[in-house]
Structure formats: structure tokens, C-alpha cells
mmCIF file of N, CA and C in Angstrom:
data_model
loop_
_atom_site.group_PDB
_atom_site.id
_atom_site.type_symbol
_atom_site.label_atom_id
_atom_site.label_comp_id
_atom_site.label_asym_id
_atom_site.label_seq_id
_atom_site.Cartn_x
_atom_site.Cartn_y
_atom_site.Cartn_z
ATOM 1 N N UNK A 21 20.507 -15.126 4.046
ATOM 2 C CA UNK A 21 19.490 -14.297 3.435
ATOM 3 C C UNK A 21 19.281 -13.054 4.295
ATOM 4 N N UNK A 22 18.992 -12.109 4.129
ATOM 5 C CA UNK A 22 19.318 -10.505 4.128
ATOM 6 C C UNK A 22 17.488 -10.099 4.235
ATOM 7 N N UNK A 23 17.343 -9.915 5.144
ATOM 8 C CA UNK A 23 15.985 -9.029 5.250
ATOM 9 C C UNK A 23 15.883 -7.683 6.143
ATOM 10 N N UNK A 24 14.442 -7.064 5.787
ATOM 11 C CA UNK A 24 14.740 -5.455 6.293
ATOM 12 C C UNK A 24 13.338 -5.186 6.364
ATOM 13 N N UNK A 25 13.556 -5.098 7.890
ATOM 14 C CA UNK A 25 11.773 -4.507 8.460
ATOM 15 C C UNK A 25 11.619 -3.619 9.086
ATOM 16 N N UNK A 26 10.566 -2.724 8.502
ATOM 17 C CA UNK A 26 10.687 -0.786 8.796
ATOM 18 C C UNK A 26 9.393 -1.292 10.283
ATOM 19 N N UNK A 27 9.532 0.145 10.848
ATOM 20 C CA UNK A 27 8.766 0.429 11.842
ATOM 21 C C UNK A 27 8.317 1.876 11.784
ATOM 22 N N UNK A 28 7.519 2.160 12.941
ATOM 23 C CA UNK A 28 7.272 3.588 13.255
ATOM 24 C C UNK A 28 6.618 4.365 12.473
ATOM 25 N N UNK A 29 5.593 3.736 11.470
ATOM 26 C CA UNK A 29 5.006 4.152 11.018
ATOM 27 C C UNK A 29 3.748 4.977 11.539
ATOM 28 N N UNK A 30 2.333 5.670 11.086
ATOM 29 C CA UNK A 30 1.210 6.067 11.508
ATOM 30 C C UNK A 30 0.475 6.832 11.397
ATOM 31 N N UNK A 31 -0.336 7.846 11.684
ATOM 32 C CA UNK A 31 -1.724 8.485 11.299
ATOM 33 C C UNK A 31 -0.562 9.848 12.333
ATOM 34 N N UNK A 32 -0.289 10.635 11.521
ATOM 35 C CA UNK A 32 -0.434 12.266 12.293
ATOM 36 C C UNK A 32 -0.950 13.412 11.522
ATOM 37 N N UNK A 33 -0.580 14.632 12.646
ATOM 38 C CA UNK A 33 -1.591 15.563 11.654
ATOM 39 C C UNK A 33 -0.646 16.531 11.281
ATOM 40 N N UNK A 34 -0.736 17.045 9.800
ATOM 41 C CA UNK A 34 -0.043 18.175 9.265
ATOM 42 C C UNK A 34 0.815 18.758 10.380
ATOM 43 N N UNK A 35 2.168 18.667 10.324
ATOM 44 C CA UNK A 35 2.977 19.821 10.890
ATOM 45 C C UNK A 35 3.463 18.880 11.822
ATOM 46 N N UNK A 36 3.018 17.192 12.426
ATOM 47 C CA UNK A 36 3.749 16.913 13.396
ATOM 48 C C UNK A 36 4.993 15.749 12.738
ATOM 49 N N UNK A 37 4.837 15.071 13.604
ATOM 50 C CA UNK A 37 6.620 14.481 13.388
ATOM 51 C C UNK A 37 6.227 12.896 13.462
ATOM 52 N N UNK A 38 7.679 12.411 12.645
ATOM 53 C CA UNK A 38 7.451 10.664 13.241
ATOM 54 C C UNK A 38 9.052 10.308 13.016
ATOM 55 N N UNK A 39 9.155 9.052 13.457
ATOM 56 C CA UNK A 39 10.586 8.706 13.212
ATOM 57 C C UNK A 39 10.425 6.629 12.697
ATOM 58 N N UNK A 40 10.632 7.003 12.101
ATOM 59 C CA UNK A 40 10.549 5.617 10.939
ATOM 60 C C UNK A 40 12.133 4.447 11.267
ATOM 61 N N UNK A 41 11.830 3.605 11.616
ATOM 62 C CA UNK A 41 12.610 3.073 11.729
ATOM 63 C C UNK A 41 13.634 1.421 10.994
ATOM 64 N N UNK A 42 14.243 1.039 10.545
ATOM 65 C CA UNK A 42 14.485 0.068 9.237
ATOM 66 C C UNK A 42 15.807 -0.644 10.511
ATOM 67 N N UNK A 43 15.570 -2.420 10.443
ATOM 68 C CA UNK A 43 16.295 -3.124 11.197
ATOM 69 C C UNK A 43 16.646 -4.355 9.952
ATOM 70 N N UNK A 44 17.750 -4.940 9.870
ATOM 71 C CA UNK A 44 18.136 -5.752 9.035
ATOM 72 C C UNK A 44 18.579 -6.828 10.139
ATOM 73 N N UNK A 45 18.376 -8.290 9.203
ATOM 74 C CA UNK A 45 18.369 -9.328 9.649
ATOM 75 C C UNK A 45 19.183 -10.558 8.488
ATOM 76 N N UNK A 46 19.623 -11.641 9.166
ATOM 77 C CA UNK A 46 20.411 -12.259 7.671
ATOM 78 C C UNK A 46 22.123 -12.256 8.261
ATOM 79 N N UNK A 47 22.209 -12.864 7.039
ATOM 80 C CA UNK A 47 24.044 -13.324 6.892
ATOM 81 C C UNK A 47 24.796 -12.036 6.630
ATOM 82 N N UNK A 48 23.722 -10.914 5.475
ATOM 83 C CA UNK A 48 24.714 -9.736 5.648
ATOM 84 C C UNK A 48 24.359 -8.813 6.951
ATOM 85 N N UNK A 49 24.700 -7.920 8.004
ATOM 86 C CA UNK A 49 25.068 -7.819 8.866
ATOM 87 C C UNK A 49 25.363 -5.988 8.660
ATOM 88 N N UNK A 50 25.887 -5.525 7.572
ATOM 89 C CA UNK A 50 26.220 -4.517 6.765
ATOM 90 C C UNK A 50 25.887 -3.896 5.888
ATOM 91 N N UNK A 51 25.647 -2.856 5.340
ATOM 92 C CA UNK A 51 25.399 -2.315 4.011
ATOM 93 C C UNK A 51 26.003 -1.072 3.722
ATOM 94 N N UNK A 52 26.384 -0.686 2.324
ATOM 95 C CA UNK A 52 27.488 0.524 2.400
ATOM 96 C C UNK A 52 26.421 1.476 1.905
ATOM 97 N N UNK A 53 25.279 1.474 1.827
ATOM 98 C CA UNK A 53 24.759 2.268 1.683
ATOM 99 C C UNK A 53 22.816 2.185 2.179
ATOM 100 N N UNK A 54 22.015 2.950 2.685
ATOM 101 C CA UNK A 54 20.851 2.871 2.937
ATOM 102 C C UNK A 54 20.249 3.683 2.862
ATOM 103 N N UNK A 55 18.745 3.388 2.459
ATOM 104 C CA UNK A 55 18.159 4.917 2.151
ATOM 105 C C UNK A 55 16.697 4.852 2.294
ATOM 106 N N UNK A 56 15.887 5.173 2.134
ATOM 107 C CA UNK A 56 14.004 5.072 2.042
ATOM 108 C C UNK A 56 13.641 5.735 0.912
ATOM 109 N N UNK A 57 12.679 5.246 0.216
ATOM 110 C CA UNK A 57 11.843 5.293 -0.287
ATOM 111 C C UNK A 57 10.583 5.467 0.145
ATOM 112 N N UNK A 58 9.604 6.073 -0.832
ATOM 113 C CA UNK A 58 8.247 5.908 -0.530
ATOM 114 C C UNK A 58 7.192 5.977 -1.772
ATOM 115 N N UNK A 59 5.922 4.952 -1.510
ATOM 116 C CA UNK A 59 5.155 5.496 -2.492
ATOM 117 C C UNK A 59 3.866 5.139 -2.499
ATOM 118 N N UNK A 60 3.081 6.694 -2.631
ATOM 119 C CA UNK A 60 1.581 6.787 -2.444
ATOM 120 C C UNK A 60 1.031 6.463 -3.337
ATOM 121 N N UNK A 61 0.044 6.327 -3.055
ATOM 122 C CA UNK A 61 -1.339 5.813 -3.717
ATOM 123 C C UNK A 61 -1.446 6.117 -5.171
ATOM 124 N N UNK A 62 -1.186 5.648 -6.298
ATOM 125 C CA UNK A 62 -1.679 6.121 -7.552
ATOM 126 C C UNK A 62 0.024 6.063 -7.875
ATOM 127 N N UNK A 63 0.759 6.394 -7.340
ATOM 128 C CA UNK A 63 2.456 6.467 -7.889
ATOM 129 C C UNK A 63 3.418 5.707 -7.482
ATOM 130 N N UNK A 64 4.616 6.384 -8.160
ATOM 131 C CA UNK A 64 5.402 5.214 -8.687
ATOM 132 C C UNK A 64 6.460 5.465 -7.339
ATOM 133 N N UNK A 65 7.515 4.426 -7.131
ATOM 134 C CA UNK A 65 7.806 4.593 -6.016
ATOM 135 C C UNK A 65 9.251 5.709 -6.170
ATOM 136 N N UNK A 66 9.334 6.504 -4.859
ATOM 137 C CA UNK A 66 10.626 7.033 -5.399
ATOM 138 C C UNK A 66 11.456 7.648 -4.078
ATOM 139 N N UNK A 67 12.509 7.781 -4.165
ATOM 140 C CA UNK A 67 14.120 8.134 -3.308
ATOM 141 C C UNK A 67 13.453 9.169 -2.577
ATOM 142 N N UNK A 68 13.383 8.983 -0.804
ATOM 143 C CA UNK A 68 13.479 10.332 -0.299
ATOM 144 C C UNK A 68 14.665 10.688 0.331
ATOM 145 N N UNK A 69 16.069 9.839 0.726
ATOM 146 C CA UNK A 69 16.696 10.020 1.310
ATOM 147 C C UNK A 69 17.605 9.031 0.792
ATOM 148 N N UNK A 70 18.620 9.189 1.327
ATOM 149 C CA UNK A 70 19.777 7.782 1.159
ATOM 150 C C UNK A 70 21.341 8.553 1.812
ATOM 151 N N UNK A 71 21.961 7.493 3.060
ATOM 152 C CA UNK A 71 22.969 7.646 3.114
ATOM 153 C C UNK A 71 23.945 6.660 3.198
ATOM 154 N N UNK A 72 25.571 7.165 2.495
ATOM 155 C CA UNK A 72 26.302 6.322 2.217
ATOM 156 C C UNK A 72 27.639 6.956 2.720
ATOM 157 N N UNK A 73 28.791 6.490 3.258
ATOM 158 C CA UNK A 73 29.995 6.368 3.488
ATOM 159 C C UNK A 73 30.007 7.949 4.347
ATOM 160 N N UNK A 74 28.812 8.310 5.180
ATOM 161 C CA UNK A 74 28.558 9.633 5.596
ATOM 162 C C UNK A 74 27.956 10.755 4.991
ATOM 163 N N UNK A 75 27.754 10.472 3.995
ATOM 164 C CA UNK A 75 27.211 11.203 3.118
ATOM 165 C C UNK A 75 25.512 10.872 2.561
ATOM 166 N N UNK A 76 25.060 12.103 2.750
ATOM 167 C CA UNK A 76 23.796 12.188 2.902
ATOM 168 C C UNK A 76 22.959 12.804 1.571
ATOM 169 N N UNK A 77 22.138 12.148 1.290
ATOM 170 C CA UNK A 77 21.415 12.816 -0.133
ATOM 171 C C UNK A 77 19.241 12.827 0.116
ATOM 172 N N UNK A 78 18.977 14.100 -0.538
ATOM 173 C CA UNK A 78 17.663 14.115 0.327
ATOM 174 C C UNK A 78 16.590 14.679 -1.355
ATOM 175 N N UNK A 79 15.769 13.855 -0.946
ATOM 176 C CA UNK A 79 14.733 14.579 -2.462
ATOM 177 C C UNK A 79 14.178 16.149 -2.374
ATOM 178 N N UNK A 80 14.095 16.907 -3.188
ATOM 179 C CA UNK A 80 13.927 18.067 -2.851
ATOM 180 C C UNK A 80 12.339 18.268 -1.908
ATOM 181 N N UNK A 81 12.095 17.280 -2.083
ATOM 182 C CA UNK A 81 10.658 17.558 -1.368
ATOM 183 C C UNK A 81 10.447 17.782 0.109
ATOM 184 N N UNK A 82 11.230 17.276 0.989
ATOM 185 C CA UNK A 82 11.987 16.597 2.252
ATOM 186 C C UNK A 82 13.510 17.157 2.384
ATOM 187 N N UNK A 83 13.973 18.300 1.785
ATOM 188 C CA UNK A 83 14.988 19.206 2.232
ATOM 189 C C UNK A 83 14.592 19.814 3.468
ATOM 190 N N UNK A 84 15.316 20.161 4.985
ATOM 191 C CA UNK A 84 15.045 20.690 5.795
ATOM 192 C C UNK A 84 13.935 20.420 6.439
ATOM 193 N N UNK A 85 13.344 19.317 6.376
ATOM 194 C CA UNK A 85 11.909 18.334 6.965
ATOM 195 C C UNK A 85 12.766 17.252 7.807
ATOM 196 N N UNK A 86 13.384 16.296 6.639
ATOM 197 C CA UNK A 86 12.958 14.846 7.010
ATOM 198 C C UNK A 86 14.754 15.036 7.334
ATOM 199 N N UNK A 87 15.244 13.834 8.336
ATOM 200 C CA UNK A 87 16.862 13.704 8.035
ATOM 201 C C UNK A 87 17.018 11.895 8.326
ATOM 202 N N UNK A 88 17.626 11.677 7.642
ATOM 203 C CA UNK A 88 18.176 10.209 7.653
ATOM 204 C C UNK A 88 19.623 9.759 8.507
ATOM 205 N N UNK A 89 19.940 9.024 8.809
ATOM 206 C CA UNK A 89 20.448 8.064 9.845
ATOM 207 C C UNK A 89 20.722 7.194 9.948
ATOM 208 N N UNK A 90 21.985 6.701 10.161
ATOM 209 C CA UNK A 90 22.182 4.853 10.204
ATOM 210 C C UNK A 90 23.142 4.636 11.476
ATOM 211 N N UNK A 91 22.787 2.957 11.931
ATOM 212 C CA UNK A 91 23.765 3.130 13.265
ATOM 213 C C UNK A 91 25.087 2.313 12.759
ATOM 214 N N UNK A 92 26.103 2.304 13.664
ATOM 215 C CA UNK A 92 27.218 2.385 13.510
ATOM 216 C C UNK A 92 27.541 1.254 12.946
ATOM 217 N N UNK A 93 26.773 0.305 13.226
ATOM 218 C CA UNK A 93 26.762 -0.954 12.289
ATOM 219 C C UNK A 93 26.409 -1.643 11.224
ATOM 220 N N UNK A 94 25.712 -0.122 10.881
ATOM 221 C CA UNK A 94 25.422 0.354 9.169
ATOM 222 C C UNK A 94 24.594 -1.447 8.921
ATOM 223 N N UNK A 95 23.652 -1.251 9.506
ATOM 224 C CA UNK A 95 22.430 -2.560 9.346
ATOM 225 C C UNK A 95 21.093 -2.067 9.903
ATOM 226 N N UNK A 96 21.278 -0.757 10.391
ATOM 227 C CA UNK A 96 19.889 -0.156 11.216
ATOM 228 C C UNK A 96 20.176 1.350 10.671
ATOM 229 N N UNK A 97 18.328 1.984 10.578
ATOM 230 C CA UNK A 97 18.372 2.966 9.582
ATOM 231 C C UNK A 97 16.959 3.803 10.538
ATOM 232 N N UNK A 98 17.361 5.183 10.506
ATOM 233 C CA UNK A 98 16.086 5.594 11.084
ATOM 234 C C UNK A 98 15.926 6.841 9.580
ATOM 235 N N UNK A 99 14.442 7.444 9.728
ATOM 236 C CA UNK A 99 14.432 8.393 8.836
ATOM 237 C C UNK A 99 13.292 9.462 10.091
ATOM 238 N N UNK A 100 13.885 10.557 10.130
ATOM 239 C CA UNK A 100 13.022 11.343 11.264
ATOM 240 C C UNK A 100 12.391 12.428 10.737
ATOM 241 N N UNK A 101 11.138 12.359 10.342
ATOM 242 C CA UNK A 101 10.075 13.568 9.335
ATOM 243 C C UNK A 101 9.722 14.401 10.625
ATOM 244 N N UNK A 102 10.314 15.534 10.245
ATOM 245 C CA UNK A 102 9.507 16.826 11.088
ATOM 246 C C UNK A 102 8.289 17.317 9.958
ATOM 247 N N UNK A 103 7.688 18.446 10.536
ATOM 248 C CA UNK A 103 6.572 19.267 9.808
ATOM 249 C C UNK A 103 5.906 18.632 8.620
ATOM 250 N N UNK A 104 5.537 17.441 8.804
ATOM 251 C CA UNK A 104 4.702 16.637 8.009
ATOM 252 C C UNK A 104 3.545 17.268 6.955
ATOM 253 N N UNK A 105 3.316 17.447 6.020
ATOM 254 C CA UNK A 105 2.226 17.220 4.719
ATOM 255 C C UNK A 105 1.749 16.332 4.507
ATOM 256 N N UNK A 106 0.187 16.796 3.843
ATOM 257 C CA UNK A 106 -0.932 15.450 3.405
ATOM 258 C C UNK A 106 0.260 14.622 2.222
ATOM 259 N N UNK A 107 0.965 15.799 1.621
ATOM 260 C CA UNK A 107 1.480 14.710 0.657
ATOM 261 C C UNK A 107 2.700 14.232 0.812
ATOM 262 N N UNK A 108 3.008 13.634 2.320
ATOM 263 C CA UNK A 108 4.280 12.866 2.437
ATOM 264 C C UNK A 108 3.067 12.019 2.429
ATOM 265 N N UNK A 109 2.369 11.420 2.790
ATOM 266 C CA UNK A 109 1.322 10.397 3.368
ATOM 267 C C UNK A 109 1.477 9.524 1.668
ATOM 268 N N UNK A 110 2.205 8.207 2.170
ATOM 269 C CA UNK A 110 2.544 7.006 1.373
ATOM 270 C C UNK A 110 3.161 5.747 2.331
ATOM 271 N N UNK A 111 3.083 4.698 1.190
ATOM 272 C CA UNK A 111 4.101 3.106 2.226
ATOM 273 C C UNK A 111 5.444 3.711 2.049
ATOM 274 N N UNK A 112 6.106 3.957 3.235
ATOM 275 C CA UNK A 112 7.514 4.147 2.893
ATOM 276 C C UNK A 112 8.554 2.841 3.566
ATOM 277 N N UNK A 113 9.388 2.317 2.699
ATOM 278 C CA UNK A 113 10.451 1.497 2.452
ATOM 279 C C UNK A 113 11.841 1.797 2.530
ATOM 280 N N UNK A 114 12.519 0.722 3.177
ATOM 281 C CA UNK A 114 13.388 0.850 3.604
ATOM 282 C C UNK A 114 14.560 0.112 3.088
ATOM 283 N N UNK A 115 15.707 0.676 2.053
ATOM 284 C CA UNK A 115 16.604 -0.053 1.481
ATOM 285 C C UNK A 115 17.967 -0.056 1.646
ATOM 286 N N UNK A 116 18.870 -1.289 1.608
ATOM 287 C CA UNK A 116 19.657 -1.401 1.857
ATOM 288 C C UNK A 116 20.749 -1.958 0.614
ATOM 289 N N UNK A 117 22.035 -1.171 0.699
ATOM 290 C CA UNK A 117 22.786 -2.161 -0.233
ATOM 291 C C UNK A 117 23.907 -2.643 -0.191
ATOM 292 N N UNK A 118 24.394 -3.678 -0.493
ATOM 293 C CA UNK A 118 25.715 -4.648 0.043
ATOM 294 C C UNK A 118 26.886 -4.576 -1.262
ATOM 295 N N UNK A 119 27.337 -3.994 -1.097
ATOM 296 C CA UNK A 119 28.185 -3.745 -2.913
ATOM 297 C C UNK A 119 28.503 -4.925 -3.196
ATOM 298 N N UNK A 120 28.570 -6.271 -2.786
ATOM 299 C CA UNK A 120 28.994 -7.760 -3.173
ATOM 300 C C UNK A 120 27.793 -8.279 -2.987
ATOM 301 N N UNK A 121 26.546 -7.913 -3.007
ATOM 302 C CA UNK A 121 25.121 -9.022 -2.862
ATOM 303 C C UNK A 121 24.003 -8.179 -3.466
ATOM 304 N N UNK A 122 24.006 -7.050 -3.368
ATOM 305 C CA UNK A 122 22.627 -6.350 -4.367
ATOM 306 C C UNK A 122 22.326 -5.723 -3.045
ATOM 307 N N UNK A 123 20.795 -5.406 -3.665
ATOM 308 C CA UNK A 123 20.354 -4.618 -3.085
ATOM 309 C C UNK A 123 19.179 -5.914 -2.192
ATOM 310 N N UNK A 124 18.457 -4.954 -0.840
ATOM 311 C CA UNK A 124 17.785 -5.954 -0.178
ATOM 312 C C UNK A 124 16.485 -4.096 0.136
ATOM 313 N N UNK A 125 15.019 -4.976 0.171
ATOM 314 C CA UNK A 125 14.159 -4.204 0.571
ATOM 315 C C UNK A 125 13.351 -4.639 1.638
ATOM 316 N N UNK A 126 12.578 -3.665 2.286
ATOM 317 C CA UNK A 126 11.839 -3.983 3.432
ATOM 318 C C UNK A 126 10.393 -4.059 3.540
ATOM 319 N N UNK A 127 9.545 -3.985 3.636
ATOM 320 C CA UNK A 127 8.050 -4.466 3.225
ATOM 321 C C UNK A 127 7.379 -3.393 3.418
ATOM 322 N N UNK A 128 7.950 -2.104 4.112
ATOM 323 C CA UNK A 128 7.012 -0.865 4.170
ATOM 324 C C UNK A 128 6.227 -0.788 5.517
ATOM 325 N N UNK A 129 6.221 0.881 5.980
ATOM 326 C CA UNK A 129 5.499 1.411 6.360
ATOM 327 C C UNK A 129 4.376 2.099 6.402
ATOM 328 N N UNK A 130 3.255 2.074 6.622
ATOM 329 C CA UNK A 130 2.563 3.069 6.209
ATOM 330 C C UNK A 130 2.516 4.543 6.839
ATOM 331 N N UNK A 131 2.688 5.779 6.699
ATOM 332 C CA UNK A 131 2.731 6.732 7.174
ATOM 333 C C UNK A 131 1.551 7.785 6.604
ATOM 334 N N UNK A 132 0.439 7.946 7.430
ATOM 335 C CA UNK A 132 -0.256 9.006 6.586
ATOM 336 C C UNK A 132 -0.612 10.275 7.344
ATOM 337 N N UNK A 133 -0.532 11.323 6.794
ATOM 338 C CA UNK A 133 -0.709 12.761 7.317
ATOM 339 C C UNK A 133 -2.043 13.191 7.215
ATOM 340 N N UNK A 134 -2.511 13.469 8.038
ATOM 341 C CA UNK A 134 -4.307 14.091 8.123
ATOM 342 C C UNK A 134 -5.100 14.574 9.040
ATOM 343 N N UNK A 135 -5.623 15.714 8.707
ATOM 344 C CA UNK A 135 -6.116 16.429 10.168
ATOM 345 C C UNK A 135 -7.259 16.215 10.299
#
């Protein structure tokens, strides 16, 4: 069984930084692809990032902000938000996927922006 627990979540203020961190645990070991999610209060959850086979994809919201990351053993995932907004402030999640087992999620961070 395949689990995935984010870190590095927390309280900063407009304009500063955090680095979010996603560790997998379990029989799979791998994933060919990983990415985060997030979602605030009142909404639905949705893609801020995801990378796969080196290749990197980013929501327009978090272009030139946030950059995503995985280590070489493609089972550990960081996501690093520069110049933070009230409205990144949501649980952000951390997903992983195994092209022979599905997909596996992580229970969330909370990250909120506020001065």
C-alpha cells in the first residue's frame, strides 16, 4: 500500500516564500509522474503543478512564483512558492502516479498567506 505525506506547510505574509514538501511510503517506491494540488475554502480542488518524465507543467496562476521538483527516486516531491498571495492560501496536496496502480494522494497541507 502506497501512501503520501506533505509537509512544510504554514502562516506567511504576502510576498514571502515556503517550500512544501510530499514523501511516499508503501510497496510502490516510484511514480512516473507527481504533482500538487490545492484547495481553498469554498472551492473545488485543482492542479498547480505536476511533473513527469522531466517535464514540467504549472497553472497559470503560479507561472514564475511557484516551481516543482522531484528527487531522483521519483517518490519525493517538493513544491517551492516564492512571492506568495492571500489567494494561494488553501490545503495543498500532494499526488502521485504509478502507470500500473493508479493514482495515490496525500492528506494535505495547510498553507495560508496573511499579513
Amino acid at each position: 500500500q502506497v501512501q503520501l505525506v506533505e509537509s512544510g506547510g504554514g502562516l506567511v505574509q504576502p510576498g514571502g516564500s515556503l517550500r512544501l514538501s510530499c514523501a511516499a511510503s508503501g510497496s510502490i517506491l516510484s511514480f512516473d509522474t507527481m504533482a500538487w494540488y490545492r484547495q481553498a475554502p469554498g472551492k473545488q480542488r485543482e492542479l498547480v503543478a505536476a511533473v513527469t518524465n522531466d517535464f514540467t507543467n504549472y497553472a497559470d496562476f503560479v507561472k514564475g512564483r511557484f516551481t516543482i521538483s522531484r528527487g531522483g527516486t521519483r517518490n519525493t516531491a517538493w513544491l517551492q512558492m516564492n512571492s506568495l498571495k492571500p489567494e494561494d492560501t488553501a490545503v495543498y496536496y500532494c499526488n502521485g502516479i504509478a502507470r500500473q496502480s493508479g493514482s495515490y494522494w496525500g492528506q494535505g497541507t495547510q498553507v495560508t498567506v496573511s499579513s
